[in-house]
Coordinates of C-alpha atoms in Angstrom, one line a residue:
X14 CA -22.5 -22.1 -19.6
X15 CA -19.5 -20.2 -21.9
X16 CA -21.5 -17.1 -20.1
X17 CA -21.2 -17.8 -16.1
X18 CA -16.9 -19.1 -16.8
X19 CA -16.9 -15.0 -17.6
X20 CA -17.4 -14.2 -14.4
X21 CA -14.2 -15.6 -12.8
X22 CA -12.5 -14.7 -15.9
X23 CA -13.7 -10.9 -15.2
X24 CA -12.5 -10.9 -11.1
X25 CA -9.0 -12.0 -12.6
X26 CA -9.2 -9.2 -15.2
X27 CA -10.6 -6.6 -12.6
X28 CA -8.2 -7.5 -9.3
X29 CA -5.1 -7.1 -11.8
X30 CA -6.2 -4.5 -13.6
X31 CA -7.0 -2.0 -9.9
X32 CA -3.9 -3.4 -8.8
X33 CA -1.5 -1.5 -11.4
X34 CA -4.4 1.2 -12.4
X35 CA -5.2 0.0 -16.1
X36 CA -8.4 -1.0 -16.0
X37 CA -7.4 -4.5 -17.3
X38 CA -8.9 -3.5 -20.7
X39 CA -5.0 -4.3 -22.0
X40 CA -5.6 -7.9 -21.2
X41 CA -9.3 -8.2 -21.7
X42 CA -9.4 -6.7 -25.5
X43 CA -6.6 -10.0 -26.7
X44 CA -8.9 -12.5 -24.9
X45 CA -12.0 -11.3 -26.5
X46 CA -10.2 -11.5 -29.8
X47 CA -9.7 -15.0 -28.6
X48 CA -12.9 -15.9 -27.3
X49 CA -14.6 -14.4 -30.3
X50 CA -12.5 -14.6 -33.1
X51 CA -15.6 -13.5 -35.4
X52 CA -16.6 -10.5 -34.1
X53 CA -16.2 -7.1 -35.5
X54 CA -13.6 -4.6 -33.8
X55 CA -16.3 -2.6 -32.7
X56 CA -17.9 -5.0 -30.8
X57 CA -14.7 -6.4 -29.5
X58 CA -13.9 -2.4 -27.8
X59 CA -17.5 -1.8 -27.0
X60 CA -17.4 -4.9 -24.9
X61 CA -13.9 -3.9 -23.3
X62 CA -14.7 -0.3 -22.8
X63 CA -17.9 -1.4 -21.0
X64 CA -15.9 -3.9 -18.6
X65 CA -13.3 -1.4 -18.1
X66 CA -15.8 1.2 -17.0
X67 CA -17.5 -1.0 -14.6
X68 CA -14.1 -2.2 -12.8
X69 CA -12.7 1.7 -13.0
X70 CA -16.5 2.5 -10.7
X71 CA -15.8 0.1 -8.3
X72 CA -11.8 0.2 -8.1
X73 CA -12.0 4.2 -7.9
X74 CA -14.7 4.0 -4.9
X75 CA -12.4 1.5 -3.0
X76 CA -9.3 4.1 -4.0
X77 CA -11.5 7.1 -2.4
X78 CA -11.5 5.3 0.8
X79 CA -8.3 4.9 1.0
X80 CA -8.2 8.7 -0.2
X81 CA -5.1 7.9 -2.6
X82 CA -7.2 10.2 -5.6
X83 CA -5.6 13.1 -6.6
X84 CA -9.4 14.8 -7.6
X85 CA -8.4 18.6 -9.3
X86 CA -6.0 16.6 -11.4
X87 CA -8.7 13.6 -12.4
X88 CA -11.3 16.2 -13.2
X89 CA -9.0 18.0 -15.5
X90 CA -7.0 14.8 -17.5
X91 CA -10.6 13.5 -17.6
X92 CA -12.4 16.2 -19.3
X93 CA -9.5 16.0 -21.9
X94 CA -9.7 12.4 -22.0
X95 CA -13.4 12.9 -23.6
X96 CA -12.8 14.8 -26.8
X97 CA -10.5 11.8 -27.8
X98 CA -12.4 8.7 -26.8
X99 CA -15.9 9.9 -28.8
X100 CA -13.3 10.1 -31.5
X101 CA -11.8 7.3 -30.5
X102 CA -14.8 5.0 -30.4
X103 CA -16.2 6.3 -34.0
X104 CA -12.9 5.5 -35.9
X105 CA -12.9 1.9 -34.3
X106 CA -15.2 1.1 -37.4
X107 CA -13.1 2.8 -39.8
X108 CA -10.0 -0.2 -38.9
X109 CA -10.4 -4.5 -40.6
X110 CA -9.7 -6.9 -37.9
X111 CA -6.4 -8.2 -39.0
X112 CA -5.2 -4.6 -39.1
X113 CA -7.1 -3.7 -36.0
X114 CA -5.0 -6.5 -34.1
X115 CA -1.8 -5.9 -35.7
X116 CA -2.2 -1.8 -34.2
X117 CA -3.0 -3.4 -30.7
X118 CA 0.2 -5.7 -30.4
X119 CA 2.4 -3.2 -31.9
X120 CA 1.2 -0.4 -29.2
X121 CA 1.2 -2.9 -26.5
X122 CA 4.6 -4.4 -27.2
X123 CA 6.2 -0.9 -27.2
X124 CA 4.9 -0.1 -24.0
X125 CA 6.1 -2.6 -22.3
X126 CA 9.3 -2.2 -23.7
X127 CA 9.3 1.5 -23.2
X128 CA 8.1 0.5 -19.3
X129 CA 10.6 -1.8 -18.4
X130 CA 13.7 -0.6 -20.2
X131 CA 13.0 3.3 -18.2
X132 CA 14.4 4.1 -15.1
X133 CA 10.6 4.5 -13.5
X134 CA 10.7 8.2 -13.2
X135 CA 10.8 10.5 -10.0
X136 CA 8.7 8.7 -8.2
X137 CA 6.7 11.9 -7.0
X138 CA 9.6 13.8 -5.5
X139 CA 9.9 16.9 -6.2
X140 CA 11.5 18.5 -9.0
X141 CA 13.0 22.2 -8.9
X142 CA 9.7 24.4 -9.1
X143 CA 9.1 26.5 -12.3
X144 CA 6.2 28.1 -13.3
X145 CA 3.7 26.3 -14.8
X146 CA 4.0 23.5 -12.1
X147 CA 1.2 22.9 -10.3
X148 CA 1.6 21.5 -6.6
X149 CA 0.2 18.2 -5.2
X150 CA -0.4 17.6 -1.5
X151 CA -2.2 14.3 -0.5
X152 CA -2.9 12.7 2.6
X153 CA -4.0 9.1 2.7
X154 CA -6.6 7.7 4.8
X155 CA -3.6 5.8 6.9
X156 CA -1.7 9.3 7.1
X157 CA 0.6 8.5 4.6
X158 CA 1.3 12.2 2.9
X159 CA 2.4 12.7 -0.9
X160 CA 4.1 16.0 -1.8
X161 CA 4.6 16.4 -5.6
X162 CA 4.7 19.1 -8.3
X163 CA 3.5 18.4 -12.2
X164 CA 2.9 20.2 -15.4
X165 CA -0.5 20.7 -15.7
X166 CA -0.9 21.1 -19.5
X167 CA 1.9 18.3 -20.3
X168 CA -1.5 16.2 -18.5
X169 CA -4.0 17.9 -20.7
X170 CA -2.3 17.0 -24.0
X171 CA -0.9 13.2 -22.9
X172 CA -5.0 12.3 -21.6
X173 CA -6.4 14.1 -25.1
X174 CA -4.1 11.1 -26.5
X175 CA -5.0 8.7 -24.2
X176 CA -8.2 8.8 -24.8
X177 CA -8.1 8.5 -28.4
X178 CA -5.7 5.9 -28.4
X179 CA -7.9 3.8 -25.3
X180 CA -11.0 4.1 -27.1
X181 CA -10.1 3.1 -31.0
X182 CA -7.9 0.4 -29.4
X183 CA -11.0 -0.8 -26.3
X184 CA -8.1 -0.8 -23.9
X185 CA -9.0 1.4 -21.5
X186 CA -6.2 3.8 -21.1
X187 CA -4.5 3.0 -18.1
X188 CA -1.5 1.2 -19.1
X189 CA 0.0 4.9 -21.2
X190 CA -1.6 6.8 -18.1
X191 CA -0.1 5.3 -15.5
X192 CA 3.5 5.3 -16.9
X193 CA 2.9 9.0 -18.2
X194 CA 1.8 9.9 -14.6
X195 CA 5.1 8.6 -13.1
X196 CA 7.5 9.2 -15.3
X197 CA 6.3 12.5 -17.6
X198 CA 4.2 13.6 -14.0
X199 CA 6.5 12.9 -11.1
X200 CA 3.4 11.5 -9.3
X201 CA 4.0 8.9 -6.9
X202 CA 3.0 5.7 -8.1
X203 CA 0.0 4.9 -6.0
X204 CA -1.6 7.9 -6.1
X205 CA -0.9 7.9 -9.9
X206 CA -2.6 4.5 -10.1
X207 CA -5.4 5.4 -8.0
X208 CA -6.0 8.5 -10.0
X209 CA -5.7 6.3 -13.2
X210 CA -8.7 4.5 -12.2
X211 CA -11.1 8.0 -11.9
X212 CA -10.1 8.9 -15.2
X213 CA -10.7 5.9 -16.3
X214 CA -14.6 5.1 -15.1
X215 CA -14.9 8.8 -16.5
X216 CA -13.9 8.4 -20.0
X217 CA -14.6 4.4 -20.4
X218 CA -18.0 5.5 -19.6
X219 CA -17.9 8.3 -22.5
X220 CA -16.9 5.8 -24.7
X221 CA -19.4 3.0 -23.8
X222 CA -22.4 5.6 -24.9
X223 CA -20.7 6.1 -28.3
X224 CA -21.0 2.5 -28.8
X225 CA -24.4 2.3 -26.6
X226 CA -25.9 4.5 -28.8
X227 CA -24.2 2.5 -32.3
X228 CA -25.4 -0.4 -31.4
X229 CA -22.2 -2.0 -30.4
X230 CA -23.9 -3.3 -27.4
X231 CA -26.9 -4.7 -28.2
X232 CA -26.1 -8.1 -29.4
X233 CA -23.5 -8.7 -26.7
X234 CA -25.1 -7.5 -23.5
X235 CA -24.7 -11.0 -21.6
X236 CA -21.8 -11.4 -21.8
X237 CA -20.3 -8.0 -21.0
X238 CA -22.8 -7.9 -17.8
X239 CA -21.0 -11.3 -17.0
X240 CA -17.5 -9.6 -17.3
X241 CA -19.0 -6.6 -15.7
X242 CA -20.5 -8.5 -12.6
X243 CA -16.6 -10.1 -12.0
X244 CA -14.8 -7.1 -12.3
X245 CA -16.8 -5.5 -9.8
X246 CA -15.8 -7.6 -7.4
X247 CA -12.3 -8.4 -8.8
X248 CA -12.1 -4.7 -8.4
X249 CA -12.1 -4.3 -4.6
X250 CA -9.4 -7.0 -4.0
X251 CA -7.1 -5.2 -6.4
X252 CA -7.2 -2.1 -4.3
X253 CA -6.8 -4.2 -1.6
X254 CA -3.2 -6.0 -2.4
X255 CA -2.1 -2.2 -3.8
X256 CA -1.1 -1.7 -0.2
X257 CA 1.0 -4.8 0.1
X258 CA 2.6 -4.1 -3.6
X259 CA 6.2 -1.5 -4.4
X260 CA 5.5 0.5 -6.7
X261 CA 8.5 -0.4 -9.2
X262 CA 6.9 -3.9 -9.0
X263 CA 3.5 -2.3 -10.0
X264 CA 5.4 -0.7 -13.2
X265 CA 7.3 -3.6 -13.5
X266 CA 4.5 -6.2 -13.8
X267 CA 2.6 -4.2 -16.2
X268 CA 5.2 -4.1 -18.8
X269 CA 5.5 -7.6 -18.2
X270 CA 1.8 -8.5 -18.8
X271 CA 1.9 -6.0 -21.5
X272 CA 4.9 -7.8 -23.7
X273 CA 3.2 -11.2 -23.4
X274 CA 0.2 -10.3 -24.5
X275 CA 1.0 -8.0 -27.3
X276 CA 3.4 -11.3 -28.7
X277 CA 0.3 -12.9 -28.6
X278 CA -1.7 -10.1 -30.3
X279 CA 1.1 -9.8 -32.7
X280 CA 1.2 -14.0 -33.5
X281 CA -3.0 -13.9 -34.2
X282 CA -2.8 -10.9 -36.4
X283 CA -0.1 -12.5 -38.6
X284 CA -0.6 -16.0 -38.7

């Protein structure tokens, strides 16, 4: 019964997380310590990374219809992304729970600080051109055109982080991408969440076969497909509302959700 009251719990987890690009791995990883308050960091992230790759699929194919990805760029932040979330997903063993959780809310509670207290960054216009700036030109599916100019190898070295950081912590990634995208980036914020979400499937699912092939999985697989069935769906209504959402409220509510729930990280880990 505890199984099928994942599934509703997983459309919540996957229509938020599309909505604001972060795969809803920041929110997923505190319930599971929740939920199971006995299991084993490794299992906790192998669960999350899982989820998170399963709503990343099916948020990045609703984002492709819409046409809102920014492809060369993905491809390239994404094969960075790799290197660090293998790592990533072997150290996860290397942390005890208490400290594991005390990590989590510290990084989580700084981001959402470092998010809302920010002026939320160019917003995708365009900066004076140097060299070394790469130039983006994207035209949605309802004609709406994005002209924007980033640093190429700034990308490279934030995703190499990101994955690390996404993997050890089963949080997906998202939540530092997306702020790093618009503010470090100057990518406009849907495209930037959009192209969150194809990084994401990309190196969630490098991460889940570290764990896959651990073992990480095996003893959980029911109620990750459960998650995994709800985010799915949960997914597709996230890129849905992104049309009807500003993008400073986007930013806005993920350092929000990010502050509460790091608290609450923070409270579990030191009570």
């Amino acid at each position: 019964m505890q199984i099928l009251w994942l599934i509703p719990l997983g459309f919540v987890v996957g229509a938020y997380g599309t909505l604001i690009g972060a795969g809803g791995g920041f929110v997923l990883v505190p319930l599971l310590l929740l939920l199971y308050p006995h299991q084993s960091p490794e299992t906790i992230t192998a669960i999350s990374l899982a989820v998170v790759f399963f709503n990343a699929f099916s948020g990045s194919a609703a984002y492709a219809r819409m046409k809102r990805i920014d492809y060369r760029s993905g491809l390239l932040f994404a094969a960075a992304t790799i290197p660090g979330a293998v790592l990533g997903a072997f150290s996860t063993e290397l942390f005890p729970r208490r400290l594991f959780d005390g990590v989590l809310g510290v990084v989580l509670v700084v981001i959402a600080f470092y998010l809302y207290v920010r002026p939320f960054g160019n917003g995708g216009k365009h900066r004076e051109h140097k060299p070394g700036r790469t130039i983006g030109n994207l035209v949605e599916a309802d004609g709406t055109t994005h002209a924007y100019s980033f640093n190429p190898i700034t990308g490279v070295v934030l995703s190499l982080f990101v994955g690390f950081l996404s993997s050890l912590l089963g949080i997906g990634g998202g939540i530092i991408h997306v702020p790093a995208l618009v503010q470090l980036l100057d990518f406009p914020v849907h495209i930037a969440t959009a192209t969150s979400h194809f990084i994401l499937a990309i190196m969630a699912l490098a991460g889940s076969a570290v764990h896959l092939a651990n073992g990480d999985l095996l003893s959980v697989i029911k109620p990750t497909a459960a998650l995994a069935v709800g985010v799915v769906i949960g997914a597709q209504l996230g890129a849905r509302l992104s049309n009807r959402v500003r993008g400073v409220w986007i930013l806005r509510g993920l350092a929000i959700a990010l502050g509460l729930v790091g608290i609450r990280v923070l409270i579990l880990a030191f009570s």
